[in-house]
Short mmCIF file of C-alpha atoms in Angstrom, two decimals:
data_model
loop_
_atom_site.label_atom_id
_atom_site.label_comp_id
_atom_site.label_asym_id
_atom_site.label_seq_id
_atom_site.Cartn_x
_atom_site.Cartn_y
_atom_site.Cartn_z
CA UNK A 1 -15.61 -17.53 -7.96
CA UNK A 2 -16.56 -14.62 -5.60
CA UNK A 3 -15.46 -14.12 -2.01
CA UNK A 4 -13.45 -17.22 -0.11
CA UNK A 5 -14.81 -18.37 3.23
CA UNK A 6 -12.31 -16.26 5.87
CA UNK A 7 -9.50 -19.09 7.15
CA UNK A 8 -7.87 -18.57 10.46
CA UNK A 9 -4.71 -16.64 10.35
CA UNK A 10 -0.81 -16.72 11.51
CA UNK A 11 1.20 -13.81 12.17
CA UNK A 12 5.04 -14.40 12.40
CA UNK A 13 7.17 -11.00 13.64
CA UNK A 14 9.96 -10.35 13.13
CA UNK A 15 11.22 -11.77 10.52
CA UNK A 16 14.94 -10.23 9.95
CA UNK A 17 16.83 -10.05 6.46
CA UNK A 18 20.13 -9.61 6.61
CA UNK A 19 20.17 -5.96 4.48
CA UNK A 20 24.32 -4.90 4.59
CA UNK A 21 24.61 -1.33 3.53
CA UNK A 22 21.07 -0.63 5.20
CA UNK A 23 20.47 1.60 8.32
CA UNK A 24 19.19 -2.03 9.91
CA UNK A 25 18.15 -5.14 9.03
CA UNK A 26 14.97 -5.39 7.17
CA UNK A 27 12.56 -6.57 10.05
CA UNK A 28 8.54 -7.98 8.66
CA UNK A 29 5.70 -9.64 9.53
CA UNK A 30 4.43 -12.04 7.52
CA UNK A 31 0.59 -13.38 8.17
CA UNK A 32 -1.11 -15.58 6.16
CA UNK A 33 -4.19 -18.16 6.22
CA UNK A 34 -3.14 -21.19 8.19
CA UNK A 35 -4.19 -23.34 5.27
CA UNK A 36 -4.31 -23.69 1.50
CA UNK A 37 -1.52 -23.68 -1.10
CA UNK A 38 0.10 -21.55 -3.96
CA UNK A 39 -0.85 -18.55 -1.97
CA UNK A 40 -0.57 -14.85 -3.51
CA UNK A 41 1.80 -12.17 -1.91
CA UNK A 42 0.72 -8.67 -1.13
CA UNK A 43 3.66 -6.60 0.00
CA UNK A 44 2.49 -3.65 2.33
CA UNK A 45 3.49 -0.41 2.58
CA UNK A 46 3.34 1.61 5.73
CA UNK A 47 2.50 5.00 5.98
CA UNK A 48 3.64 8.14 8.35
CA UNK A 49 1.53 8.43 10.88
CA UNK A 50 1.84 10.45 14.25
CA UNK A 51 1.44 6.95 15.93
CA UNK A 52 4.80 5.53 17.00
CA UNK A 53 4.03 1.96 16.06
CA UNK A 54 1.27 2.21 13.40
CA UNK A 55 3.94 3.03 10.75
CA UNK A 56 5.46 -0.34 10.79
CA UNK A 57 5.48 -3.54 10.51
CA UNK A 58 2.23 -3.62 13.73
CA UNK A 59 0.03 -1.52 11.55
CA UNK A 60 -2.71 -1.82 9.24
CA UNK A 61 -3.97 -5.16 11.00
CA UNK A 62 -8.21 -4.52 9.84
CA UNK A 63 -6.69 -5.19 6.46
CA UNK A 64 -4.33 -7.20 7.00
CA UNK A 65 -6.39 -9.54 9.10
CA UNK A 66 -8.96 -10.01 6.35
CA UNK A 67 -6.65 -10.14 3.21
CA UNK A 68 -4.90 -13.16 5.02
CA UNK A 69 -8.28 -14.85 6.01
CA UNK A 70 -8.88 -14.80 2.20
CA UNK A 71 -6.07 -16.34 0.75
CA UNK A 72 -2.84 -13.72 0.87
CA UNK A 73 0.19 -13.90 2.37
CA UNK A 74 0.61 -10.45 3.46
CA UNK A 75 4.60 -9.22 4.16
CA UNK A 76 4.75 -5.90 5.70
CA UNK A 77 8.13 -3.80 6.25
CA UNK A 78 8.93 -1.40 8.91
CA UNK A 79 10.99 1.11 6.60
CA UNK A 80 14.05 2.98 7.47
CA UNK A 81 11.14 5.95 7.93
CA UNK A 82 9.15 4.71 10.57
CA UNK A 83 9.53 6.34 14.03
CA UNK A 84 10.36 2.64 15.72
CA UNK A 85 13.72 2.99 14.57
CA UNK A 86 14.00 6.38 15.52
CA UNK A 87 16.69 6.77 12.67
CA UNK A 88 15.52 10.81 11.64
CA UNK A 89 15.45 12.08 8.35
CA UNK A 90 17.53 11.60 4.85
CA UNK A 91 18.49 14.46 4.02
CA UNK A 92 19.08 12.77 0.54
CA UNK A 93 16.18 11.10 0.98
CA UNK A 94 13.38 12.72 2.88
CA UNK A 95 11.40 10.08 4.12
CA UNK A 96 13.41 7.13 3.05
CA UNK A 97 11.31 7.28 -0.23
CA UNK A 98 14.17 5.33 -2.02
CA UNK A 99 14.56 3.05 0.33
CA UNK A 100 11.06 2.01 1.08
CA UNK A 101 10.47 0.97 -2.52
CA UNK A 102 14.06 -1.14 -2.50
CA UNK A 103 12.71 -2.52 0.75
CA UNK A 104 10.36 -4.44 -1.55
CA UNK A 105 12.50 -5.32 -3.85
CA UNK A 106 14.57 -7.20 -0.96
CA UNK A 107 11.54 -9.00 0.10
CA UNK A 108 11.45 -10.44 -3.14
CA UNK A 109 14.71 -11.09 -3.50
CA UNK A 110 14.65 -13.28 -0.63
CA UNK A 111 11.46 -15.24 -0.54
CA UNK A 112 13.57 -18.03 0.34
CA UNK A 113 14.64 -16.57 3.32
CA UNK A 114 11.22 -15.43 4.22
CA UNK A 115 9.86 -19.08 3.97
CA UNK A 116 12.77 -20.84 6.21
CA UNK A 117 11.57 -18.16 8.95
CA UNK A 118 8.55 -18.90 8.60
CA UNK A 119 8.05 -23.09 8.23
CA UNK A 120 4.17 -23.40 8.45
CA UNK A 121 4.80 -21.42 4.61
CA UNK A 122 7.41 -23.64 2.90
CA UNK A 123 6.09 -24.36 -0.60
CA UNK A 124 2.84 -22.62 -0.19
CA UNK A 125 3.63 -19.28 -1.86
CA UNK A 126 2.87 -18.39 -5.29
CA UNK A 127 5.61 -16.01 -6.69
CA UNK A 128 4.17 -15.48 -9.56
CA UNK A 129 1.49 -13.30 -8.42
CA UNK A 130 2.63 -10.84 -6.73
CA UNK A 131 0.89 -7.31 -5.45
CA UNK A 132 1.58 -3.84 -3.67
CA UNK A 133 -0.32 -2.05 -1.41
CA UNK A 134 0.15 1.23 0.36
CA UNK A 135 -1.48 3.66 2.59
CA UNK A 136 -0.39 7.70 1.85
CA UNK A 137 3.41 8.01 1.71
CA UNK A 138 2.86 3.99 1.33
CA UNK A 139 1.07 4.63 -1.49
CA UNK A 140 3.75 6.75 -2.94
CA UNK A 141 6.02 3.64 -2.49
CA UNK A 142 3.20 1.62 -4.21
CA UNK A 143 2.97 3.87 -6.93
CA UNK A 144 7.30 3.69 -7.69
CA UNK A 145 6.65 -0.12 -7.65
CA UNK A 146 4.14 0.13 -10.19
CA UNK A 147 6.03 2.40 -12.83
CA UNK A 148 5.69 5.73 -11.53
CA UNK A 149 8.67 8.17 -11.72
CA UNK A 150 10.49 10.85 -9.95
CA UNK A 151 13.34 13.05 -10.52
CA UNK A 152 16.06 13.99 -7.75
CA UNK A 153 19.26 15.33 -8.24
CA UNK A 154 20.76 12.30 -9.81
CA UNK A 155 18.06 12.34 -12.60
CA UNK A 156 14.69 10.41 -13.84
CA UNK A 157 13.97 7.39 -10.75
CA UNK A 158 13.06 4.42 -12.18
CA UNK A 159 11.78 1.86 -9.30
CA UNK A 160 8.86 -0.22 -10.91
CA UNK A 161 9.59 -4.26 -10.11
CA UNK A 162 8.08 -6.63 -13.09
CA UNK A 163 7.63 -9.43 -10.09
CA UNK A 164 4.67 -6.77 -9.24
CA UNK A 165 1.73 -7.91 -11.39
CA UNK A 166 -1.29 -5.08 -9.46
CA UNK A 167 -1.11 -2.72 -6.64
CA UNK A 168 -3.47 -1.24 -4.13
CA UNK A 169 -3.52 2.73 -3.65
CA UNK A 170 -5.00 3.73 -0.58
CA UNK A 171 -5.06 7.67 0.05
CA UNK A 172 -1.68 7.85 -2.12
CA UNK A 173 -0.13 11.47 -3.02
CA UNK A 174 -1.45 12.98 -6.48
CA UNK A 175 0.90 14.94 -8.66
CA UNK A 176 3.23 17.41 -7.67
CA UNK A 177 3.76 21.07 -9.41
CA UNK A 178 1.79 23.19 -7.75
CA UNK A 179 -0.38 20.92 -5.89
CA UNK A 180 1.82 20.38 -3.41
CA UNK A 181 1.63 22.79 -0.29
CA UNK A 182 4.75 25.19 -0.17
CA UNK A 183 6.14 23.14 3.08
CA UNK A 184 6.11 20.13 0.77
CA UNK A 185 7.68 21.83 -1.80
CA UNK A 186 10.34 22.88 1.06
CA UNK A 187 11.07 19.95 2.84
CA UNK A 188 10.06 16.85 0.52
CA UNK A 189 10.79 18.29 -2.81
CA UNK A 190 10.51 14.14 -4.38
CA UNK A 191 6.70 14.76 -4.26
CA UNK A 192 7.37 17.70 -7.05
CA UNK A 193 8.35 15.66 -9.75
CA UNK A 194 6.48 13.04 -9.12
CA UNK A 195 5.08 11.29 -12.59
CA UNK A 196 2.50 8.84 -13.55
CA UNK A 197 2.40 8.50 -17.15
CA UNK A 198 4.29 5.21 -17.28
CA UNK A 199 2.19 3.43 -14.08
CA UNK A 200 1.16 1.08 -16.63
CA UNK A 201 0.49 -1.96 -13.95
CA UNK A 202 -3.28 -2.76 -13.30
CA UNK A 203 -4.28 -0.51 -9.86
CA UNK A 204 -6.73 -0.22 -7.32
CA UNK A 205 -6.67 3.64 -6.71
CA UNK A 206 -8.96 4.27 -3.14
CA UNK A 207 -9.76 8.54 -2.37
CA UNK A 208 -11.78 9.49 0.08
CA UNK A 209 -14.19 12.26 -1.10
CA UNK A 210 -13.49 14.33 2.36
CA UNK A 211 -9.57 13.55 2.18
CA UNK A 212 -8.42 17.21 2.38
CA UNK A 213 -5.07 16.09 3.22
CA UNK A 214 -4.16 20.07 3.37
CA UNK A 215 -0.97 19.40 5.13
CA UNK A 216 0.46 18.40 1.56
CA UNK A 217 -1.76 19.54 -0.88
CA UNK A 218 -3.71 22.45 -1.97
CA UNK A 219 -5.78 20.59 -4.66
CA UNK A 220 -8.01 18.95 -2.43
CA UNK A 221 -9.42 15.75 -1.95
CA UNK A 222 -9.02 15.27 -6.19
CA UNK A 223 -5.50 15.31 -5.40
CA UNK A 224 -5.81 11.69 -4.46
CA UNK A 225 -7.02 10.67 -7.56
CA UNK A 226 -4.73 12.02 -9.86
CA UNK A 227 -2.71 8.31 -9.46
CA UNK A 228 -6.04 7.05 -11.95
CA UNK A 229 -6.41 10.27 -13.86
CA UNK A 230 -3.10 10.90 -14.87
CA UNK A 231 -1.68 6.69 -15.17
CA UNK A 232 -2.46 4.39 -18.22
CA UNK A 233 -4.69 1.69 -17.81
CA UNK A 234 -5.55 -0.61 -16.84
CA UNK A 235 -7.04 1.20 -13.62
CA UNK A 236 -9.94 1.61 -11.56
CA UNK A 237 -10.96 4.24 -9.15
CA UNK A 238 -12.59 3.73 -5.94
CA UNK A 239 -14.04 7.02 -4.06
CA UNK A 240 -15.22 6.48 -0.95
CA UNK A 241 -17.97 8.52 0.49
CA UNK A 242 -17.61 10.76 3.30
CA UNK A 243 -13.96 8.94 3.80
CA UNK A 244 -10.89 11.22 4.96
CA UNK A 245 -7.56 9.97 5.07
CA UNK A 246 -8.03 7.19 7.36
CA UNK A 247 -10.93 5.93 5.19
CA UNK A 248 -12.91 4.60 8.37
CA UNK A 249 -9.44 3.69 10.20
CA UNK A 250 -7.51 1.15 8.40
CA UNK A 251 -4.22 1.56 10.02
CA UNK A 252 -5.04 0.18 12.97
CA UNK A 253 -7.97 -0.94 15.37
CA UNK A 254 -9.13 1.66 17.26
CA UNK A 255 -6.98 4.22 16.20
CA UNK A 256 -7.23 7.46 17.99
CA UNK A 257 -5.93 9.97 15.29
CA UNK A 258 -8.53 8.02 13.10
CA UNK A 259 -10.62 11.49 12.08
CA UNK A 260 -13.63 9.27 10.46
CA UNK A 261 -14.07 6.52 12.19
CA UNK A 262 -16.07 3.66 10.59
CA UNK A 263 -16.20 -0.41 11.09
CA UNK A 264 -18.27 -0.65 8.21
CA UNK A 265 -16.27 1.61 5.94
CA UNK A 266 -13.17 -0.41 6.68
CA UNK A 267 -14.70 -3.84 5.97
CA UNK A 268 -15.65 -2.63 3.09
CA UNK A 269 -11.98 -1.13 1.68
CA UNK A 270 -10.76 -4.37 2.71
CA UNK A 271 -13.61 -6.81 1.08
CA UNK A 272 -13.34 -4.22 -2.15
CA UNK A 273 -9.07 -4.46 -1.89
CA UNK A 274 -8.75 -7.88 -1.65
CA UNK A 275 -11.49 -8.76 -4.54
CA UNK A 276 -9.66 -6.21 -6.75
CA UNK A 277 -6.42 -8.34 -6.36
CA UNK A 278 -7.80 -11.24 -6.55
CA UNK A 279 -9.63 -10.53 -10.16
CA UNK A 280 -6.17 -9.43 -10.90
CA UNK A 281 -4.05 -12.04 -10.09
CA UNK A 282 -6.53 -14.46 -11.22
CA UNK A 283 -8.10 -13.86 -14.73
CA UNK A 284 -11.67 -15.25 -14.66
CA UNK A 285 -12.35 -14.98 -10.55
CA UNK A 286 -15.93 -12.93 -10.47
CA UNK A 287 -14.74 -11.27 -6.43
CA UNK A 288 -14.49 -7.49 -7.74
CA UNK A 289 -17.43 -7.65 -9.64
CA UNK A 290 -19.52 -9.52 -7.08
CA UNK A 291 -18.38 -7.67 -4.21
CA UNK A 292 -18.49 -4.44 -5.85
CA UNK A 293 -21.60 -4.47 -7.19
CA UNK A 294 -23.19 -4.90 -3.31
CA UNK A 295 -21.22 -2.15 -1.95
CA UNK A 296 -20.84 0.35 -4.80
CA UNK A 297 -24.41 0.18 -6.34
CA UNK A 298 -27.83 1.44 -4.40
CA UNK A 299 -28.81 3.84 -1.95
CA UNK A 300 -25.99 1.89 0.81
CA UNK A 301 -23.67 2.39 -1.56
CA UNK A 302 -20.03 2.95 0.18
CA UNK A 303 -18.31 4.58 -2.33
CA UNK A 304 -18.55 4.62 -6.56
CA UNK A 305 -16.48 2.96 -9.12
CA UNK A 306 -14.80 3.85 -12.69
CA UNK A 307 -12.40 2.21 -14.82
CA UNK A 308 -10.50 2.59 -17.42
#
């Protein structure tokens, strides 16, 4: 089937769900192509940036902007986390790391809600294929979503949502252990326990071969890999070359705190991302393997691929 020709786009914000026993309301954006029916939902998972309003629901528009102009409805969150709400930490919960995975499961829980918000969607989505993407501690959300554990004082957390058929892992933490950088260890001891050896859901996992990331790891830029490595399949691995943890910038346009700035890297996470999900949610469609064998094969190659 290969890639769709790019629609023009809507962006409704915010859309509020009622959330009682939550900090706040559950506030989104919701963008999607202004035409076409039985549309595919990616939920989208900020991450925690030093930006005030990157890490929420006004972030990540390079990919979001393309993933809607080819087909997905795209619902982004602004978790309890993100430095809009100003809320501080959990001291049960550094991070919000519960929460931002049950943030998800709301959305879901009230796609009904999410379509009388939003009219121009009424009967165009397609709940039955669903997807999660995340960037860093969004791809740690991702990764719950997907089947990955943790255990916290309360004992093994169990998160994954079967409404989530494939996810998207974009410079998501590896294992924890001794990998982990001893102010991690300190201050955000979830990341310690973290384990992948029942992600069983089909993933994208995207690294950047420069991602360092030293401010939580001491593995190195393998660290964001171990998500394939150490998972099940069905999963593929995309490394991009020369990529740090901004992989060309995707959180925003123009981002100053972007440390590897590249258009053309960031097309090309989003042309590979949305082809993945599409071969995903749709058995037969020929996207990934078109689109990955232009920018994954030769001497322009952006990045390489395995699978397993």
């Amino acid at each position: 089937m290969g890639e769709a020709t790019p629609a023009p786009v809507l962006s409704v914000s915010p859309v509020v769900l009622p959330a009682p026993g939550r900090a706040v309301d559950l506030r989104l954006r919701v963008s999607a192509p202004t035409t076409g029916g039985d549309l595919p939902i990616i939920l989208l998972s900020h991450g925690q940036g030093h930006s005030n309003h990157l890490s929420s629901l006004n972030g990540y528009a390079p990919l979001v902007d393309h993933w809607a102009a080819h087909g997905f409805v795209v619902i982004q969150p602004t978790h309890l986390s993100s430095r809009t709400l100003d809320l501080g930490d959990n001291p049960d919960e550094p991070l919000h790391w519960r929460s931002r995975a049950t943030d998800m499961t709301l959305v879901l829980d009230r796609l009904d809600a999410v379509e009388e918000a939003v009219p121009q969607l009424r009967g165009r989505l397609d709940r039955s294929r669903v997807a999660v993407a995340g960037h860093s501690m969004g791809g740690h959300t991702a990764s719950l979503l997907l089947g990955a554990r943790l255990t916290d004082r309360t004992g093994v957390v169990t998160l994954a949502d079967p409404r989530i058929k494939a996810g998207v892992l974009l410079a998501a933490p590896g294992r924890g252990g001794d990998a982990v950088t001893e102010f991690v260890a300190e201050h955000y001891p979830f990341f310690l326990t973290m384990d992948f050896s029942e992600m069983s859901a089909p993933a994208l996992v995207v690294a950047g071969d420069k991602d360092t990331s030293t401010h939580l790891t001491v593995a190195g830029p393998d660290w964001h890999a171990d998500p394939f490595h150490l998972s099940p399949g069905p999963k593929t691995l995309l490394t991009v070359f020369d990529a740090e943890h901004g992989l060309g910038g995707i959180s925003g346009y123009d981002v100053a705190e972007t440390t590897d700035e590249n258009p053309a890297r960031v097309t090309a996470v989003a042309r590979l991302t949305a082809a993945y999900l599409r071969g995903e949610l749709y058995p037969g469609d020929t996207a990934w393997q078109d689109v990955a064998s232009v920018l994954t094969t030769g001497p322009d190659a952006i990045g390489r691929v395995e699978s397993k």
